[in-house]
Short mmCIF file of N, CA, C and O in Angstrom, two decimals:
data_model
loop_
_atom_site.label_atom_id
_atom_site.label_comp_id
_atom_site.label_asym_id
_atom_site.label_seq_id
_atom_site.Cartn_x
_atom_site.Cartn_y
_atom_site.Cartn_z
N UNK A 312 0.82 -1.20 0.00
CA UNK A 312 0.00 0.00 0.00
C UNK A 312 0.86 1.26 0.00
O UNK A 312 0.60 2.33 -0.55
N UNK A 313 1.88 0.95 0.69
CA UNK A 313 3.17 2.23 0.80
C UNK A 313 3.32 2.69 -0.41
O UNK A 313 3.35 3.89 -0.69
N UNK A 314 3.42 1.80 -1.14
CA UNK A 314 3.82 2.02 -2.68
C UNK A 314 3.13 2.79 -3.59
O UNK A 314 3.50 3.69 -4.34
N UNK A 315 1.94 2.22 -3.37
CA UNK A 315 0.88 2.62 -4.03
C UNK A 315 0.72 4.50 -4.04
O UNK A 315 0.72 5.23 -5.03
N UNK A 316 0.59 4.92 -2.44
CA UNK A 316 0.10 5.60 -2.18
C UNK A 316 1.38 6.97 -2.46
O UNK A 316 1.16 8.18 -2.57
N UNK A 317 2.50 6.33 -2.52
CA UNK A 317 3.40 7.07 -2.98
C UNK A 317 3.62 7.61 -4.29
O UNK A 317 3.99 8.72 -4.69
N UNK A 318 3.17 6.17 -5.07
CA UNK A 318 3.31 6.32 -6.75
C UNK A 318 2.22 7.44 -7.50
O UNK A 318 2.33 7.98 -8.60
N UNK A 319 0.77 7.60 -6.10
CA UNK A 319 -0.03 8.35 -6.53
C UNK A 319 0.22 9.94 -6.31
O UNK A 319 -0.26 10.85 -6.99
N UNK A 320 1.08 10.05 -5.21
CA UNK A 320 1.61 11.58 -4.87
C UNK A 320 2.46 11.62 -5.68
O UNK A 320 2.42 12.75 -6.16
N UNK A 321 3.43 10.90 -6.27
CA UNK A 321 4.53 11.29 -7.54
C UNK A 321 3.59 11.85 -8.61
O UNK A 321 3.66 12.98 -9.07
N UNK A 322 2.61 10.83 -8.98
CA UNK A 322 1.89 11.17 -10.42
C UNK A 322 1.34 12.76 -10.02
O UNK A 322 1.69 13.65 -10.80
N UNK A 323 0.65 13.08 -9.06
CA UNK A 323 0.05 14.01 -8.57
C UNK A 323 0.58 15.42 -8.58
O UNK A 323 -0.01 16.41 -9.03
N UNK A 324 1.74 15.39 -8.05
CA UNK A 324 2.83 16.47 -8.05
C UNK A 324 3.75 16.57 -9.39
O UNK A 324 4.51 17.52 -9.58
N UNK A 325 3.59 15.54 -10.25
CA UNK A 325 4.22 15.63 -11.71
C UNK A 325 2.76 15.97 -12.64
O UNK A 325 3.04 16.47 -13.73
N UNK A 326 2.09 15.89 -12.54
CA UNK A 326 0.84 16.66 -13.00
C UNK A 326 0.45 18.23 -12.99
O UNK A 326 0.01 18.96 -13.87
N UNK A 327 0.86 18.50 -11.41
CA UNK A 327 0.64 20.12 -11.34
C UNK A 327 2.41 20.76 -11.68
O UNK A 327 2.48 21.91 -12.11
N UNK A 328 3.58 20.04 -11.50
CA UNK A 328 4.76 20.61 -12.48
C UNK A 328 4.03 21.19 -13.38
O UNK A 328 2.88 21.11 -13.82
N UNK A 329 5.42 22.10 -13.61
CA UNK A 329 5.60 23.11 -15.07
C UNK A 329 6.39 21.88 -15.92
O UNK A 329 7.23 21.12 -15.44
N UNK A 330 5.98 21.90 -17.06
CA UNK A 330 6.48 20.68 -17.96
C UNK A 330 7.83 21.52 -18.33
O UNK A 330 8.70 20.69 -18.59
N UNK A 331 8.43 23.06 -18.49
CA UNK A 331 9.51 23.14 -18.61
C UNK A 331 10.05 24.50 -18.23
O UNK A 331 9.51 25.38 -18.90
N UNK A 332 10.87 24.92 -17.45
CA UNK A 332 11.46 25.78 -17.42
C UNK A 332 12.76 26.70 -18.17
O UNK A 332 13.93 26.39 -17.97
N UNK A 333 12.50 27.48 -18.76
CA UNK A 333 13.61 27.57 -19.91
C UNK A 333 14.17 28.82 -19.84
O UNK A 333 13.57 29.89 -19.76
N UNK A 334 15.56 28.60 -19.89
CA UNK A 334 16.82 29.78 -19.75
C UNK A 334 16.50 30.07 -21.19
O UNK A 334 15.65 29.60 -21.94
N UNK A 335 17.79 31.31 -21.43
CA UNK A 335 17.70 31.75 -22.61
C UNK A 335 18.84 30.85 -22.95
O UNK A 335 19.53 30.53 -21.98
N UNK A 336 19.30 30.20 -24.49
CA UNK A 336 20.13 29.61 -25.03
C UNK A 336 21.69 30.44 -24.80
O UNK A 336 21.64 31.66 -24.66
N UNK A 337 22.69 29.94 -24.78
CA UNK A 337 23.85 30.59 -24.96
C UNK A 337 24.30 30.64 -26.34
O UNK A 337 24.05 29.79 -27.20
N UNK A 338 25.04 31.81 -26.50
CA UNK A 338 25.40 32.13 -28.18
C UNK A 338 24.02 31.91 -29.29
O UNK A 338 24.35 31.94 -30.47
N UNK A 339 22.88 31.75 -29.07
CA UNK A 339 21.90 31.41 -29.52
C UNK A 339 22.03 30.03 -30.26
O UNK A 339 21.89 29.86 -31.47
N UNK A 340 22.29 29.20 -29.44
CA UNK A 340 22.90 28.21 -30.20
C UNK A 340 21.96 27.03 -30.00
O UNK A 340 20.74 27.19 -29.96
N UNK A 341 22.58 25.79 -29.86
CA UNK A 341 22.05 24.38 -30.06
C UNK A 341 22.06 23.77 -28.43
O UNK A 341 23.03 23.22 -27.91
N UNK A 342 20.97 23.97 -27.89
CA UNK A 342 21.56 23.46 -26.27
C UNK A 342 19.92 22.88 -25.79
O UNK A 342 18.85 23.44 -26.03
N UNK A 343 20.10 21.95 -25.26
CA UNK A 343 18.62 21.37 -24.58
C UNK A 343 17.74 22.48 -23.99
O UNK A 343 18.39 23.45 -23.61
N UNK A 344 16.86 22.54 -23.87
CA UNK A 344 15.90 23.05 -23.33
C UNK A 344 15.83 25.00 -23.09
O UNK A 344 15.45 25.55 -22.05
N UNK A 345 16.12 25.43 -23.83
CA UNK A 345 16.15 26.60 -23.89
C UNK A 345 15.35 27.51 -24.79
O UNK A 345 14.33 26.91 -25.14
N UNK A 346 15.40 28.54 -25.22
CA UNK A 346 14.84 29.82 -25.60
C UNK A 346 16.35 30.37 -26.60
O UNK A 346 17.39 30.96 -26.31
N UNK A 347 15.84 29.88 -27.67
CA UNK A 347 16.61 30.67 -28.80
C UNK A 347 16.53 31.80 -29.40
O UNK A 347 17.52 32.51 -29.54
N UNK A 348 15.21 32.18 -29.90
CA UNK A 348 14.90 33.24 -30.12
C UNK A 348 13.30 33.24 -29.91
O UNK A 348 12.63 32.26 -29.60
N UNK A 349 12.73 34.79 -30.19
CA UNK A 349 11.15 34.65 -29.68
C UNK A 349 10.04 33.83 -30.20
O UNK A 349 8.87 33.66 -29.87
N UNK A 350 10.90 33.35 -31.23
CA UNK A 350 9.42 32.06 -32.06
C UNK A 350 10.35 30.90 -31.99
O UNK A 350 9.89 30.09 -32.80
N UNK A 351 11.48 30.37 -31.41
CA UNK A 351 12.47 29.43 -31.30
C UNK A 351 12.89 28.64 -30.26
O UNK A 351 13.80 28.86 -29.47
N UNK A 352 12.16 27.70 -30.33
CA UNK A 352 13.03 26.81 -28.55
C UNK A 352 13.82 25.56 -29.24
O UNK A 352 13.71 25.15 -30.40
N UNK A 353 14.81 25.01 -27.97
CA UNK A 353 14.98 23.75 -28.16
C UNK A 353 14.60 23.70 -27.09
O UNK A 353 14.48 24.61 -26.28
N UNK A 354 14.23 21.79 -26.91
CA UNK A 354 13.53 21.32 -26.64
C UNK A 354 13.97 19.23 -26.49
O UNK A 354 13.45 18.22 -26.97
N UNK A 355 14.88 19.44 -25.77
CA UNK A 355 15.84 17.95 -25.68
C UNK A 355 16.94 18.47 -27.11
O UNK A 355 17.69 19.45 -27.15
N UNK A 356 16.81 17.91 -27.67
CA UNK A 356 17.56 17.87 -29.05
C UNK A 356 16.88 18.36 -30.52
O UNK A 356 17.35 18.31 -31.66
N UNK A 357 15.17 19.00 -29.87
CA UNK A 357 14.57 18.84 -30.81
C UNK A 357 14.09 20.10 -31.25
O UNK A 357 12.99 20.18 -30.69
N UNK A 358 14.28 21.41 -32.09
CA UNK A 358 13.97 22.70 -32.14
C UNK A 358 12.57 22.61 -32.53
O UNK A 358 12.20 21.64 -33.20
N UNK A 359 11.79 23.47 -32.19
CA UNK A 359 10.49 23.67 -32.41
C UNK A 359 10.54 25.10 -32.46
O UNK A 359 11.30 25.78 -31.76
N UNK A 360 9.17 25.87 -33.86
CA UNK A 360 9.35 27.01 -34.28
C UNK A 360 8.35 27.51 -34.12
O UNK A 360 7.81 27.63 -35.22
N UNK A 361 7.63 27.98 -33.19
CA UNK A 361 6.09 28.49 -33.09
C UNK A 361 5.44 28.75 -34.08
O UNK A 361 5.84 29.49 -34.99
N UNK A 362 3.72 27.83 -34.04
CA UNK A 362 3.48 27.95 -35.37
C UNK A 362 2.65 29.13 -35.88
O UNK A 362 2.14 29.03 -37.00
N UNK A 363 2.48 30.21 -35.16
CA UNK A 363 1.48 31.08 -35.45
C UNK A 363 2.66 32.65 -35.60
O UNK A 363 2.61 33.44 -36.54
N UNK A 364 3.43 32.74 -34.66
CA UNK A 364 4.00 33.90 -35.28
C UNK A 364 5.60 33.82 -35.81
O UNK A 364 6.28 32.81 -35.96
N UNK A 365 6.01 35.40 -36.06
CA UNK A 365 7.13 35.17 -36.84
C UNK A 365 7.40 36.15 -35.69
O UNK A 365 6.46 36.81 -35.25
N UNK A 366 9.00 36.31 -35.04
CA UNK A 366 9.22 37.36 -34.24
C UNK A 366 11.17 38.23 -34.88
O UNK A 366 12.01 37.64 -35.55
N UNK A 367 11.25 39.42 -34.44
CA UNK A 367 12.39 39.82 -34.98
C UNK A 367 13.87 39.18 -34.52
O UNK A 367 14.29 38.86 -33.41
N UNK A 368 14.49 39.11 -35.95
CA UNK A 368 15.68 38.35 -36.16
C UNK A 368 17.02 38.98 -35.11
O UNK A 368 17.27 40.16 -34.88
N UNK A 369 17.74 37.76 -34.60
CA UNK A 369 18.64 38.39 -33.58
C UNK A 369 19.69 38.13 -33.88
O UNK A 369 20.58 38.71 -33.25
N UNK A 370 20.10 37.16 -34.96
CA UNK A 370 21.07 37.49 -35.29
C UNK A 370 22.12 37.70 -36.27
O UNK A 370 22.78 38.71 -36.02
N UNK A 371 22.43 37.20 -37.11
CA UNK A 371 23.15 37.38 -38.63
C UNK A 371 21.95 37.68 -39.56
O UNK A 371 22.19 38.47 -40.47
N UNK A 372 20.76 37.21 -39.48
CA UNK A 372 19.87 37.65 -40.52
C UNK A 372 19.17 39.08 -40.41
O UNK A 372 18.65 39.62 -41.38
N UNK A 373 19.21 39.75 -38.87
CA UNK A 373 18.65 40.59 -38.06
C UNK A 373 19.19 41.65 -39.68
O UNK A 373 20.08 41.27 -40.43
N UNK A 374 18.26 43.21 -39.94
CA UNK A 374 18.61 44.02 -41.16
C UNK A 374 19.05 45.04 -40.50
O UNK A 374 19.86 45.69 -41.16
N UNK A 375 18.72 45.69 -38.86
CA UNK A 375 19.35 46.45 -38.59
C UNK A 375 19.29 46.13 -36.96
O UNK A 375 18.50 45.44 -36.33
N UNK A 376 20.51 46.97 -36.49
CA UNK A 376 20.62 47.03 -34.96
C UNK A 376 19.02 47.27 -33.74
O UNK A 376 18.75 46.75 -32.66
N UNK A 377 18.35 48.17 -34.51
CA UNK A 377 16.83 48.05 -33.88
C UNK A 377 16.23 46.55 -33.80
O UNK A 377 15.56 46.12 -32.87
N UNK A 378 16.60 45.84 -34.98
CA UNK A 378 15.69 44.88 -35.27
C UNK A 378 16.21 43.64 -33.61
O UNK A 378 15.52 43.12 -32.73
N UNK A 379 17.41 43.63 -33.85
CA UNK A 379 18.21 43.21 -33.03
C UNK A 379 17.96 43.14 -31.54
O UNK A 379 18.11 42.17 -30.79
N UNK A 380 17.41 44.72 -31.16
CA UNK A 380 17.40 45.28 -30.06
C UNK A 380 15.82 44.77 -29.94
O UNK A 380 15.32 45.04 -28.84
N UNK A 381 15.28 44.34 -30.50
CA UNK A 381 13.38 44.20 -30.44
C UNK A 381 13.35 42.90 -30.51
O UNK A 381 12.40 42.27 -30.05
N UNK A 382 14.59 42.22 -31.21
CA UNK A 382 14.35 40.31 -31.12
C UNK A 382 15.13 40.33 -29.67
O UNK A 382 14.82 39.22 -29.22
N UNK A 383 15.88 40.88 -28.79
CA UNK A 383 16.22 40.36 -27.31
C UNK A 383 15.41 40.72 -26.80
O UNK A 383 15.24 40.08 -25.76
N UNK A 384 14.35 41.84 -27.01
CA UNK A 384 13.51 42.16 -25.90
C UNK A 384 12.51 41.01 -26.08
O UNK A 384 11.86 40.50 -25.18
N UNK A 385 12.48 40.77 -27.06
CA UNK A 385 11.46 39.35 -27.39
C UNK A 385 11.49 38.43 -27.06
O UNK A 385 10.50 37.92 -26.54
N UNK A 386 12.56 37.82 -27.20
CA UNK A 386 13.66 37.18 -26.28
C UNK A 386 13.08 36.07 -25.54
O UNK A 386 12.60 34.94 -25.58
N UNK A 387 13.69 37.80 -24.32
CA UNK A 387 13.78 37.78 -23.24
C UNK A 387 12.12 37.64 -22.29
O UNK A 387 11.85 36.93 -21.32
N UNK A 388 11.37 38.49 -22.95
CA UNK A 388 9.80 37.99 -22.40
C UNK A 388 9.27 36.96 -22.64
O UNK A 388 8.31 36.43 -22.08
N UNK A 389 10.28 36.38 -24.06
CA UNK A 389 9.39 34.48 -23.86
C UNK A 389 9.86 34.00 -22.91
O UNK A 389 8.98 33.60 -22.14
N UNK A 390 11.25 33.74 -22.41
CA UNK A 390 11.95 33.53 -21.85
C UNK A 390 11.05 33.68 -20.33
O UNK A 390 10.68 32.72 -19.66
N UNK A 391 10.84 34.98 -20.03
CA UNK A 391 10.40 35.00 -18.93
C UNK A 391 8.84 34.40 -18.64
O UNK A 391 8.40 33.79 -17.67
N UNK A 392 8.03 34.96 -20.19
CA UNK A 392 6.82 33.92 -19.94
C UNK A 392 6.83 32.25 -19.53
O UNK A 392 5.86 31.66 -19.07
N UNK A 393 8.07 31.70 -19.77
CA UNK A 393 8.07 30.78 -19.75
C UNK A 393 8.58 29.81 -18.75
O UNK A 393 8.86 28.61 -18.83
N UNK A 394 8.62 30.73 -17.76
CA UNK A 394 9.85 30.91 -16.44
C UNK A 394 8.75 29.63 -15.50
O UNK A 394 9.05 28.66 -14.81
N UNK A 395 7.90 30.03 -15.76
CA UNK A 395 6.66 29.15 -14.58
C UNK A 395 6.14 27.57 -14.91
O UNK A 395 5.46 26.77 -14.27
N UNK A 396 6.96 27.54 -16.49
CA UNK A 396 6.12 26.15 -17.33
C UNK A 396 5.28 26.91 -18.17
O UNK A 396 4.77 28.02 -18.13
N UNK A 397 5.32 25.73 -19.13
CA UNK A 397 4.16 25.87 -20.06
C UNK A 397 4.12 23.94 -20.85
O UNK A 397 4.59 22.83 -20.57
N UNK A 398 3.24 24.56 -21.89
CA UNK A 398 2.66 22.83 -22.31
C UNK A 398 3.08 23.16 -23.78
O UNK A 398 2.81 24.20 -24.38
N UNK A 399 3.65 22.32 -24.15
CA UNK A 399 3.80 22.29 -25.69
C UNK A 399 2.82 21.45 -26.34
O UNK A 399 2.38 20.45 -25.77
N UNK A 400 2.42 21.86 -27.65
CA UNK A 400 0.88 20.91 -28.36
C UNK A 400 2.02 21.28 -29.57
O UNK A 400 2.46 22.43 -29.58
N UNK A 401 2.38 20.56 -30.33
CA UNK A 401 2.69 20.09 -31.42
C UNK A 401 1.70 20.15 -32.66
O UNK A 401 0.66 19.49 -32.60
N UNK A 402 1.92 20.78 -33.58
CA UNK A 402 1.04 20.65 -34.79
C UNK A 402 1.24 19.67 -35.51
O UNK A 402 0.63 19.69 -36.58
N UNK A 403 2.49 17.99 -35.11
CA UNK A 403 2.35 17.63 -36.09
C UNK A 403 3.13 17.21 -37.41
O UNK A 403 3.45 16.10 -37.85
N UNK A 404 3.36 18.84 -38.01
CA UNK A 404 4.18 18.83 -39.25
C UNK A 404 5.64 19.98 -38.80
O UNK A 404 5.82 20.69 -37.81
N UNK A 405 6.33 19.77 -39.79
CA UNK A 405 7.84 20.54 -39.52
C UNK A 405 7.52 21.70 -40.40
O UNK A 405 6.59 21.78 -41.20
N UNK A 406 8.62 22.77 -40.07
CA UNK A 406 8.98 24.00 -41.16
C UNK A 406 9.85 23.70 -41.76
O UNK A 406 10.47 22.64 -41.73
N UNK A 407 10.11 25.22 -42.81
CA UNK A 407 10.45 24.66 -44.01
C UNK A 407 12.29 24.50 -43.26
O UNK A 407 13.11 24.32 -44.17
N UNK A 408 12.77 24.53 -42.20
CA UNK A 408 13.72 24.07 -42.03
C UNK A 408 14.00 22.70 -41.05
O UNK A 408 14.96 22.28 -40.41
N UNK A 409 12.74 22.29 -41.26
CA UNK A 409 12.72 20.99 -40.66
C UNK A 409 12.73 21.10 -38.81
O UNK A 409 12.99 20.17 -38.06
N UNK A 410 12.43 22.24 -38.48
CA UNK A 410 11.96 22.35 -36.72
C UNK A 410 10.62 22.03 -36.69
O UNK A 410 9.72 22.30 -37.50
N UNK A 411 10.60 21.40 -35.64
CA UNK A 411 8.40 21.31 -35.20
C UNK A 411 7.51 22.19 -35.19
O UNK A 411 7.84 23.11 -34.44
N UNK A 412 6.68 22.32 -35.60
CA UNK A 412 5.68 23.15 -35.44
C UNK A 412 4.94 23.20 -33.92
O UNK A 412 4.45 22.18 -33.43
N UNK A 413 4.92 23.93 -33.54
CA UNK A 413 4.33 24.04 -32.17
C UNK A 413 3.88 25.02 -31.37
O UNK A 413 4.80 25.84 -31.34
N UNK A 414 2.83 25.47 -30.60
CA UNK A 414 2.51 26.36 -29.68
C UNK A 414 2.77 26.62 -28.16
O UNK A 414 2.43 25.52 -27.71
N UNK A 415 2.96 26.98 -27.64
CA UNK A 415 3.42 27.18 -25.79
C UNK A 415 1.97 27.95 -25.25
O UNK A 415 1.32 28.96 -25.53
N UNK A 416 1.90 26.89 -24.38
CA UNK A 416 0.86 27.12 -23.55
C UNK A 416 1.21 27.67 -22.17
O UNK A 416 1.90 27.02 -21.38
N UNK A 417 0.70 28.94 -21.89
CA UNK A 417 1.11 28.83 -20.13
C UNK A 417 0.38 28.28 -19.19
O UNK A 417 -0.80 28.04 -19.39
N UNK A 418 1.06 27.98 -17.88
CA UNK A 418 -0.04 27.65 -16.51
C UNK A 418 -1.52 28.81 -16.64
O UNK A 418 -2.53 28.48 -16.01
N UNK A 419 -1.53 29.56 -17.12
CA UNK A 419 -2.87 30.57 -16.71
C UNK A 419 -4.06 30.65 -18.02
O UNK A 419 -5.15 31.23 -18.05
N UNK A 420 -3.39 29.86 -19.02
CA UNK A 420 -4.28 29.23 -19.97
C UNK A 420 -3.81 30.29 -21.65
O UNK A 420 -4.37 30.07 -22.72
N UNK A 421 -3.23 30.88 -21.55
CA UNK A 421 -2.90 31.96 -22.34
C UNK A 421 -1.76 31.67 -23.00
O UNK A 421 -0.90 31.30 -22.20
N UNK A 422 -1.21 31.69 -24.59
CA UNK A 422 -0.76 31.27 -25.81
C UNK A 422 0.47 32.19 -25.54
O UNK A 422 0.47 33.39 -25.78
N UNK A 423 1.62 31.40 -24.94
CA UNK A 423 3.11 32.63 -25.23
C UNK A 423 2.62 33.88 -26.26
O UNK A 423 2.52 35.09 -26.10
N UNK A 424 2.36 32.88 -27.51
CA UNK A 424 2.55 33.57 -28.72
C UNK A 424 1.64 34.64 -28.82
O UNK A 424 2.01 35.75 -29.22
N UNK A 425 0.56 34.40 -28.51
CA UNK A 425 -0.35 35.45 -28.56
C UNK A 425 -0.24 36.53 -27.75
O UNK A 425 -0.63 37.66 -28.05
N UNK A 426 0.35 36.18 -26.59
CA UNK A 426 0.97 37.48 -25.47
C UNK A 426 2.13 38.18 -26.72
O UNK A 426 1.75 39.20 -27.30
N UNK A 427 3.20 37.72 -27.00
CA UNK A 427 3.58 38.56 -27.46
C UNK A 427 3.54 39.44 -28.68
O UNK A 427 4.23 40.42 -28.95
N UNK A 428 2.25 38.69 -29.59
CA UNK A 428 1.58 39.59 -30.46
C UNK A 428 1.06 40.74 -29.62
O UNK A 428 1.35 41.90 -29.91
N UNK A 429 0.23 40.40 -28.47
CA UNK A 429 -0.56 41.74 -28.05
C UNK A 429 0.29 42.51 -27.44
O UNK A 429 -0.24 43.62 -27.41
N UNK A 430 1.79 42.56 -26.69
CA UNK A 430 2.47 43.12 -26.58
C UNK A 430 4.02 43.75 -27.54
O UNK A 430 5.20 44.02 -27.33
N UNK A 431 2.95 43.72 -28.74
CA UNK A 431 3.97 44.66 -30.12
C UNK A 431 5.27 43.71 -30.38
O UNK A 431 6.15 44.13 -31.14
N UNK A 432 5.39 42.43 -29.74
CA UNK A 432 6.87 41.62 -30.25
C UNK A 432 6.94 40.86 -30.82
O UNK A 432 7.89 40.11 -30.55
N UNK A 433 6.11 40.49 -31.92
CA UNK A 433 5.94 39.52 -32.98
C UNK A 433 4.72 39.85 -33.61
O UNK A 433 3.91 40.61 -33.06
N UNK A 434 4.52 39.36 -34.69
CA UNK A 434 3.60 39.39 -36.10
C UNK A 434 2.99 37.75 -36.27
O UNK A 434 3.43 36.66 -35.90
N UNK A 435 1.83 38.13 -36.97
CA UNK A 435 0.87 36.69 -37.43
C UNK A 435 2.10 35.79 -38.56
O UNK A 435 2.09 36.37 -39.64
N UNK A 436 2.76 34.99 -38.56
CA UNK A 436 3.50 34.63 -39.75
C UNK A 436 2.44 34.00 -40.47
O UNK A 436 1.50 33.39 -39.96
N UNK A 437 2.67 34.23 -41.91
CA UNK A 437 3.77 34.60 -42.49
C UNK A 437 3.93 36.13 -42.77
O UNK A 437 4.55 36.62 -43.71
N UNK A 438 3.29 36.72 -41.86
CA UNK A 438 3.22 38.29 -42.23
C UNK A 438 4.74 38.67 -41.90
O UNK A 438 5.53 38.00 -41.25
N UNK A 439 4.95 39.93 -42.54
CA UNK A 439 6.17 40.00 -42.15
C UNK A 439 6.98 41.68 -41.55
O UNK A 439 7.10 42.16 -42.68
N UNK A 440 7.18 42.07 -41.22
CA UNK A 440 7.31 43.26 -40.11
C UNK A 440 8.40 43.85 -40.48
O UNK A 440 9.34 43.07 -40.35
N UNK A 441 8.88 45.36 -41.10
CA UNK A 441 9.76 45.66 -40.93
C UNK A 441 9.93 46.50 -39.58
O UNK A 441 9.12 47.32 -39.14
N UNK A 442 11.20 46.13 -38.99
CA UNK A 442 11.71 46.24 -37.52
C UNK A 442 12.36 47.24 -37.70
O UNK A 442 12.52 47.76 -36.59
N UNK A 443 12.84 47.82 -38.47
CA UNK A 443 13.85 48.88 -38.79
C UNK A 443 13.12 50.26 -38.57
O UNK A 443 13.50 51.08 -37.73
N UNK A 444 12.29 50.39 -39.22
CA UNK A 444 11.23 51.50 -39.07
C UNK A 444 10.89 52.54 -37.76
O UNK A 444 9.99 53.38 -37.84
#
């Protein structure tokens, strides 16, 4: 019964967990479980590209230093939205660079992505935003 009653408080307390807590990536690079850029996680070994928006470029593709300065602030608020957990739902299919398609869910029921549309740091993709402006 010990067992039992234990195996049910594990399941219990791994239920109300945050399924992930995520730093920002170093060098924006290739590293488990992190925050690459504002539409970009990895995710074990596995990048996933949010499937609803497009957010500004941070780094070699970035067109100007603003753009730059608006993809860390972007960042950095997924980053922090994401500080508490969230749920990943998978769409499924890959992009055209072969990352997952996927959405972030937070604990309070509300779409990363859509927070940071309503807070001016990303666009509907495939729309596309000049940042420079």
């Amino acid at each position: 019964m010990y067992n039992a009653a234990r195996l049910a408080l594990l399941l219990f307390l791994t239920a109300c967990a945050p399924a992930y807590a995520m730093p920002i990536c170093p060098d924006h690079g290739r590293r488990a479980d992190c925050v690459a850029d504002a539409d970009s996680l990895w995710i074990g070994r596995e990048r996933h590209r949010h499937d609803i928006i497009d957010a500004p470029e941070i780094g070699h593709t970035a067109k100007c230093d603003a753009e730059i300065e608006i993809g860390l602030a972007a960042r950095d608020r997924l980053s922090e939205l994401l500080a508490d957990g969230f749920d990943v739902r998978t769409t499924g299919a890959k992009g055209r660079y072969g990352r997952t398609l996927s959405t972030w869910w937070l604990p309070d029921g509300r779409e990363a992505g859509e927070v940071l549309l309503d807070e001016g740091l990303a666009v509907v993709w495939p729309q596309r935003r000049d940042w420079c402006r």
